[in-house]
Tab-separated table of C-alpha atoms and ligand atoms in Angstrom:
chain	number	residue	atom	x	y	z
N	1	MET	CA	-0.404	7.715	9.187
N	2	LYS	CA	-1.457	4.519	7.615
N	3	PHE	CA	-1.238	0.939	8.491
N	4	THR	CA	-1.510	-1.843	5.911
N	5	THR	CA	-1.782	-5.565	6.664
N	6	ARG	CA	-2.813	-8.579	4.475
N	7	TYR	CA	-4.334	-11.860	4.748
N	8	PRO	CA	-4.313	-14.893	2.348
N	9	PHE	CA	-7.383	-16.840	1.561
N	10	SER	CA	-8.226	-19.314	-0.890
N	11	ALA	CA	-11.717	-19.628	-2.749
N	12	ALA	CA	-13.453	-20.913	-5.843
N	13	HIS	CA	-15.778	-19.371	-8.381
N	14	ARG	CA	-17.198	-19.376	-11.639
N	15	LEU	CA	-17.529	-16.054	-13.658
N	16	HIS	CA	-20.935	-16.191	-15.415
N	17	SER	CA	-23.607	-13.657	-15.916
N	18	ASN	CA	-27.238	-14.601	-16.156
N	19	GLN	CA	-27.717	-11.426	-18.402
N	20	LEU	CA	-25.423	-12.808	-20.893
N	21	SER	CA	-26.016	-15.820	-23.241
N	22	GLU	CA	-23.484	-18.818	-23.164
N	23	ASP	CA	-21.746	-17.376	-25.985
N	24	GLU	CA	-21.293	-14.193	-24.717
N	25	ASN	CA	-20.181	-15.504	-21.434
N	26	TRP	CA	-17.711	-17.520	-23.008
N	27	GLN	CA	-16.326	-14.412	-25.181
N	28	VAL	CA	-16.473	-12.192	-21.776
N	29	TYR	CA	-15.085	-14.523	-19.240
N	30	GLY	CA	-13.134	-17.069	-21.519
N	31	ARG	CA	-11.708	-20.029	-19.236
N	32	CYS	CA	-13.074	-18.313	-16.100
N	33	ASN	CA	-16.650	-19.326	-17.219
N	34	ASN	CA	-15.610	-22.995	-16.999
N	35	PRO	CA	-18.970	-24.541	-15.495
N	36	TYR	CA	-17.178	-26.592	-12.741
N	37	GLY	CA	-15.323	-23.255	-11.341
N	38	HIS	CA	-11.751	-22.586	-10.517
N	39	GLY	CA	-9.869	-21.403	-7.491
N	40	HIS	CA	-7.612	-18.649	-6.630
N	41	ASN	CA	-5.204	-17.868	-3.777
N	42	TYR	CA	-6.299	-14.354	-2.884
N	43	TRP	CA	-4.849	-11.786	-0.635
N	44	VAL	CA	-6.936	-9.105	1.001
N	45	GLU	CA	-5.099	-5.979	2.301
N	46	VAL	CA	-6.612	-3.593	4.667
N	47	THR	CA	-5.379	-0.297	5.245
N	48	VAL	CA	-6.398	2.037	8.230
N	49	SER	CA	-5.418	5.643	9.048
N	50	GLY	CA	-5.105	7.706	12.063
N	51	VAL	CA	-2.770	9.185	14.578
N	52	PRO	CA	-0.900	6.828	17.063
N	53	ASN	CA	-2.094	6.817	20.589
N	54	GLU	CA	0.029	9.119	22.934
N	55	GLN	CA	0.488	6.349	25.507
N	56	THR	CA	1.044	3.448	23.633
N	57	GLY	CA	2.488	4.812	20.447
N	58	LEU	CA	0.267	2.372	18.540
N	59	LEU	CA	-1.783	3.227	15.687
N	60	VAL	CA	-4.048	0.391	15.885
N	61	ASP	CA	-4.282	-2.739	18.225
N	62	ARG	CA	-3.200	-5.097	15.449
N	63	ARG	CA	-4.645	-8.411	17.317
N	64	LYS	CA	-8.016	-6.654	17.175
N	65	LEU	CA	-7.641	-5.917	13.679
N	66	ASP	CA	-6.854	-9.508	12.824
N	67	HIS	CA	-9.831	-10.784	14.684
N	68	PHE	CA	-12.018	-8.256	13.078
N	69	VAL	CA	-11.201	-8.953	9.487
N	70	GLN	CA	-11.158	-12.952	10.232
N	71	GLU	CA	-14.727	-12.366	11.580
N	72	GLU	CA	-16.032	-10.014	8.935
N	73	ILE	CA	-14.160	-11.294	5.821
N	74	LEU	CA	-12.009	-14.551	6.121
N	75	SER	CA	-14.543	-16.628	7.860
N	76	LYS	CA	-17.156	-15.944	5.145
N	77	VAL	CA	-14.915	-16.552	2.227
N	78	SER	CA	-12.279	-18.865	3.173
N	79	HIS	CA	-12.469	-22.545	1.342
N	80	ARG	CA	-15.847	-21.459	-0.100
N	81	ASN	CA	-17.520	-21.587	-3.108
N	82	LEU	CA	-18.223	-17.729	-3.979
N	83	ASN	CA	-21.003	-18.198	-6.242
N	84	GLU	CA	-22.900	-20.666	-3.947
N	85	GLN	CA	-21.962	-20.136	-0.211
N	86	VAL	CA	-21.947	-16.224	0.307
N	87	ALA	CA	-25.256	-14.713	0.433
N	88	GLU	CA	-23.975	-11.110	-0.486
N	89	LEU	CA	-22.490	-12.653	-3.781
N	90	ARG	CA	-25.633	-14.657	-4.732
N	91	ASN	CA	-26.967	-12.175	-7.375
N	92	VAL	CA	-23.552	-10.442	-8.572
N	93	VAL	CA	-20.805	-12.097	-10.701
N	94	PRO	CA	-18.072	-12.901	-8.200
N	95	THR	CA	-15.348	-10.964	-9.977
N	96	THR	CA	-12.730	-9.467	-7.880
N	97	GLU	CA	-14.249	-6.271	-8.556
N	98	ASN	CA	-17.469	-7.028	-6.787
N	99	LEU	CA	-15.628	-8.854	-3.983
N	100	ALA	CA	-14.103	-5.437	-3.223
N	101	TYR	CA	-17.285	-3.941	-2.886
N	102	VAL	CA	-18.728	-6.723	-0.772
N	103	PHE	CA	-15.565	-6.786	1.583
N	104	ALA	CA	-15.494	-3.080	1.889
N	105	ASP	CA	-19.066	-2.964	2.913
N	106	TRP	CA	-18.492	-5.725	5.579
N	107	LEU	CA	-15.817	-3.992	6.973
N	108	LYS	CA	-17.484	-0.749	7.002
N	109	SER	CA	-20.531	-2.187	8.829
N	110	GLY	CA	-18.748	-3.383	11.709
N	111	TRP	CA	-16.135	-0.694	11.651
N	112	GLY	CA	-17.559	1.575	14.400
N	113	LYS	CA	-18.523	-0.971	17.038
N	114	HIS	CA	-15.218	-2.564	16.953
N	115	PHE	CA	-12.847	0.655	16.570
N	116	PRO	CA	-14.848	3.486	18.334
N	117	GLN	CA	-12.063	5.993	18.260
N	118	PRO	CA	-13.247	8.615	15.826
N	119	GLU	CA	-9.757	9.228	14.469
N	120	LEU	CA	-9.062	5.696	13.489
N	121	ILE	CA	-10.540	5.237	9.700
N	122	LEU	CA	-10.890	2.398	7.607
N	123	ASP	CA	-9.248	3.762	4.463
N	124	ARG	CA	-8.822	1.246	1.724
N	125	VAL	CA	-9.410	-2.420	0.893
N	126	ARG	CA	-7.037	-4.296	-1.595
N	127	ILE	CA	-7.648	-7.785	-3.017
N	128	TYR	CA	-5.011	-9.402	-4.928
N	129	GLU	CA	-6.621	-11.886	-7.360
N	130	THR	CA	-3.237	-13.081	-8.651
N	131	ARG	CA	0.403	-12.130	-7.822
N	132	ASN	CA	0.134	-9.539	-10.869
N	133	ASN	CA	-3.492	-8.376	-10.542
N	134	ARG	CA	-5.063	-6.385	-7.545
N	135	PHE	CA	-8.148	-4.250	-7.088
N	136	GLU	CA	-8.561	-1.586	-4.626
N	137	ILE	CA	-11.553	0.287	-3.216
N	138	LYS	CA	-11.441	3.425	-1.144
N	139	ALA	CA	-13.628	2.752	1.801
N	140	ASN	CA	-15.562	5.967	1.387
N	141	GLU	CA	-16.588	4.819	-2.064
N	142	VAL	CA	-18.738	2.293	-0.545
N	143	LYS	CA	-22.194	3.558	0.253
N	144	GLN	CA	-23.469	2.601	3.662
X	1	LIG	NI1	-11.236	-16.547	-11.323
Protein backbone atom coordinates (compact mmCIF):
# COMPACT_ATOMS: atom_id res chain seq x y z
CA MET A 1 0.00 0.00 0.00
CA LYS A 2 1.15 3.52 -0.68
CA PHE A 3 0.46 6.83 0.97
CA THR A 4 1.21 10.21 -0.59
CA THR A 5 1.09 13.62 1.00
CA ARG A 6 2.20 16.97 -0.29
CA TYR A 7 3.52 20.22 1.05
CA PRO A 8 3.70 23.68 -0.51
CA PHE A 9 6.77 25.87 -0.39
CA SER A 10 7.92 29.02 -2.13
CA ALA A 11 11.47 29.75 -3.18
CA ALA A 12 13.47 31.83 -5.63
CA HIS A 13 16.10 30.77 -8.10
CA ARG A 14 17.97 31.65 -11.25
CA LEU A 15 18.75 29.07 -13.90
CA HIS A 16 22.30 29.72 -14.96
CA SER A 17 25.13 27.34 -15.73
CA ASN A 18 28.74 28.39 -15.23
CA GLN A 19 29.65 25.91 -17.94
CA LEU A 20 27.79 27.93 -20.58
CA SER A 21 28.38 31.39 -22.03
CA GLU A 22 25.97 34.24 -21.36
CA ASP A 23 24.42 33.72 -24.78
CA GLU A 24 24.11 29.99 -24.33
CA ASN A 25 22.52 30.45 -20.92
CA TRP A 26 19.93 32.75 -22.43
CA GLN A 27 19.25 30.27 -25.24
CA VAL A 28 18.86 27.34 -22.87
CA TYR A 29 16.99 28.92 -19.97
CA GLY A 30 15.30 31.94 -21.56
CA ARG A 31 13.52 34.14 -19.04
CA CYS A 32 14.54 31.79 -16.24
CA ASN A 33 18.09 33.11 -16.76
CA ASN A 34 17.02 36.60 -15.60
CA PRO A 35 19.96 37.76 -13.45
CA TYR A 36 17.63 38.94 -10.69
CA GLY A 37 15.95 35.56 -10.32
CA HIS A 38 12.29 34.66 -10.03
CA GLY A 39 10.08 32.69 -7.70
CA HIS A 40 7.99 29.56 -7.76
CA ASN A 41 5.21 28.23 -5.60
CA TYR A 42 6.30 24.60 -5.54
CA TRP A 43 4.69 21.53 -4.07
CA VAL A 44 6.72 18.59 -2.88
CA GLU A 45 4.96 15.26 -2.72
CA VAL A 46 6.29 12.35 -0.69
CA THR A 47 5.12 8.77 -1.16
CA VAL A 48 5.79 5.99 1.32
CA SER A 49 4.93 2.34 0.94
CA GLY A 50 4.47 -0.49 3.38
CA VAL A 51 1.87 -2.49 5.25
CA PRO A 52 -0.49 -0.93 7.80
CA ASN A 53 0.26 -1.74 11.42
CA GLU A 54 -2.05 -4.47 12.70
CA GLN A 55 -2.90 -2.75 15.97
CA THR A 56 -3.45 0.76 14.67
CA GLY A 57 -4.50 0.14 11.08
CA LEU A 58 -2.14 2.94 10.06
CA LEU A 59 0.54 2.82 7.39
CA VAL A 60 2.59 5.70 8.76
CA ASP A 61 2.42 8.20 11.60
CA ARG A 62 1.46 11.25 9.59
CA ARG A 63 2.47 13.77 12.22
CA LYS A 64 5.89 12.17 12.28
CA LEU A 65 6.10 12.28 8.49
CA ASP A 66 5.04 15.94 8.44
CA HIS A 67 7.67 16.78 11.00
CA PHE A 68 10.30 14.82 9.10
CA VAL A 69 9.60 16.57 5.77
CA GLN A 70 9.52 19.93 7.53
CA GLU A 71 12.91 19.25 9.08
CA GLU A 72 14.63 17.60 6.11
CA ILE A 73 13.26 19.73 3.25
CA LEU A 74 10.96 22.65 4.00
CA SER A 75 13.10 24.25 6.70
CA LYS A 76 16.03 24.29 4.26
CA VAL A 77 14.34 25.73 1.17
CA SER A 78 11.19 27.62 2.14
CA HIS A 79 11.49 31.32 1.26
CA ARG A 80 15.13 30.89 0.35
CA ASN A 81 17.16 31.78 -2.69
CA LEU A 82 18.04 28.29 -3.91
CA ASN A 83 21.22 29.42 -5.70
CA GLU A 84 22.67 31.21 -2.71
CA GLN A 85 21.24 29.78 0.46
CA VAL A 86 21.23 26.01 0.06
CA ALA A 87 24.68 24.44 0.38
CA GLU A 88 23.74 21.29 -1.53
CA LEU A 89 22.70 23.40 -4.53
CA ARG A 90 25.71 25.67 -4.52
CA ASN A 91 27.42 23.90 -7.41
CA VAL A 92 24.43 22.74 -9.40
CA VAL A 93 21.86 24.61 -11.45
CA PRO A 94 18.73 24.70 -9.27
CA THR A 95 16.41 23.17 -11.83
CA THR A 96 13.54 21.15 -10.46
CA GLU A 97 15.29 18.07 -11.81
CA ASN A 98 18.23 18.77 -9.53
CA LEU A 99 15.97 19.70 -6.63
CA ALA A 100 14.40 16.26 -6.91
CA TYR A 101 17.78 14.55 -6.48
CA VAL A 102 18.69 16.71 -3.52
CA PHE A 103 15.33 16.33 -1.78
CA ALA A 104 15.31 12.56 -2.24
CA ASP A 105 18.83 12.42 -0.87
CA TRP A 106 17.87 14.43 2.21
CA LEU A 107 14.89 12.20 2.91
CA LYS A 108 16.86 9.02 2.39
CA SER A 109 19.63 10.18 4.71
CA GLY A 110 17.33 10.59 7.70
CA TRP A 111 14.76 7.93 6.86
CA GLY A 112 16.07 4.95 8.83
CA LYS A 113 16.58 7.00 11.98
CA HIS A 114 13.04 8.42 11.96
CA PHE A 115 11.22 5.39 10.55
CA PRO A 116 13.09 2.32 11.76
CA GLN A 117 10.35 -0.17 10.90
CA PRO A 118 11.90 -2.11 7.99
CA GLU A 119 8.62 -2.53 6.09
CA LEU A 120 8.05 1.22 5.78
CA ILE A 121 9.86 2.47 2.71
CA LEU A 122 10.42 5.89 1.19
CA ASP A 123 9.04 5.25 -2.27
CA ARG A 124 9.01 8.42 -4.35
CA VAL A 125 9.46 12.18 -4.31
CA ARG A 126 7.65 14.47 -6.70
CA ILE A 127 8.09 18.18 -7.13
CA TYR A 128 5.52 20.33 -8.83
CA GLU A 129 7.26 23.35 -10.28
CA THR A 130 4.02 24.77 -11.65
CA ARG A 131 0.48 23.48 -11.82
CA ASN A 132 1.31 21.77 -15.11
CA ASN A 133 4.88 20.57 -14.65
CA ARG A 134 6.18 18.05 -12.19
CA PHE A 135 9.22 15.85 -11.81
CA GLU A 136 9.43 12.65 -9.89
CA ILE A 137 12.16 10.40 -8.67
CA LYS A 138 12.02 6.92 -7.19
CA ALA A 139 13.90 6.91 -3.93
CA ASN A 140 15.97 3.95 -5.07
CA GLU A 141 17.28 6.00 -8.02
CA VAL A 142 19.26 8.05 -5.53
CA LYS A 143 22.55 6.59 -4.50
CA GLN A 144 23.40 6.89 -0.87
NI1 LIG B 1 12.14 28.89 -12.45
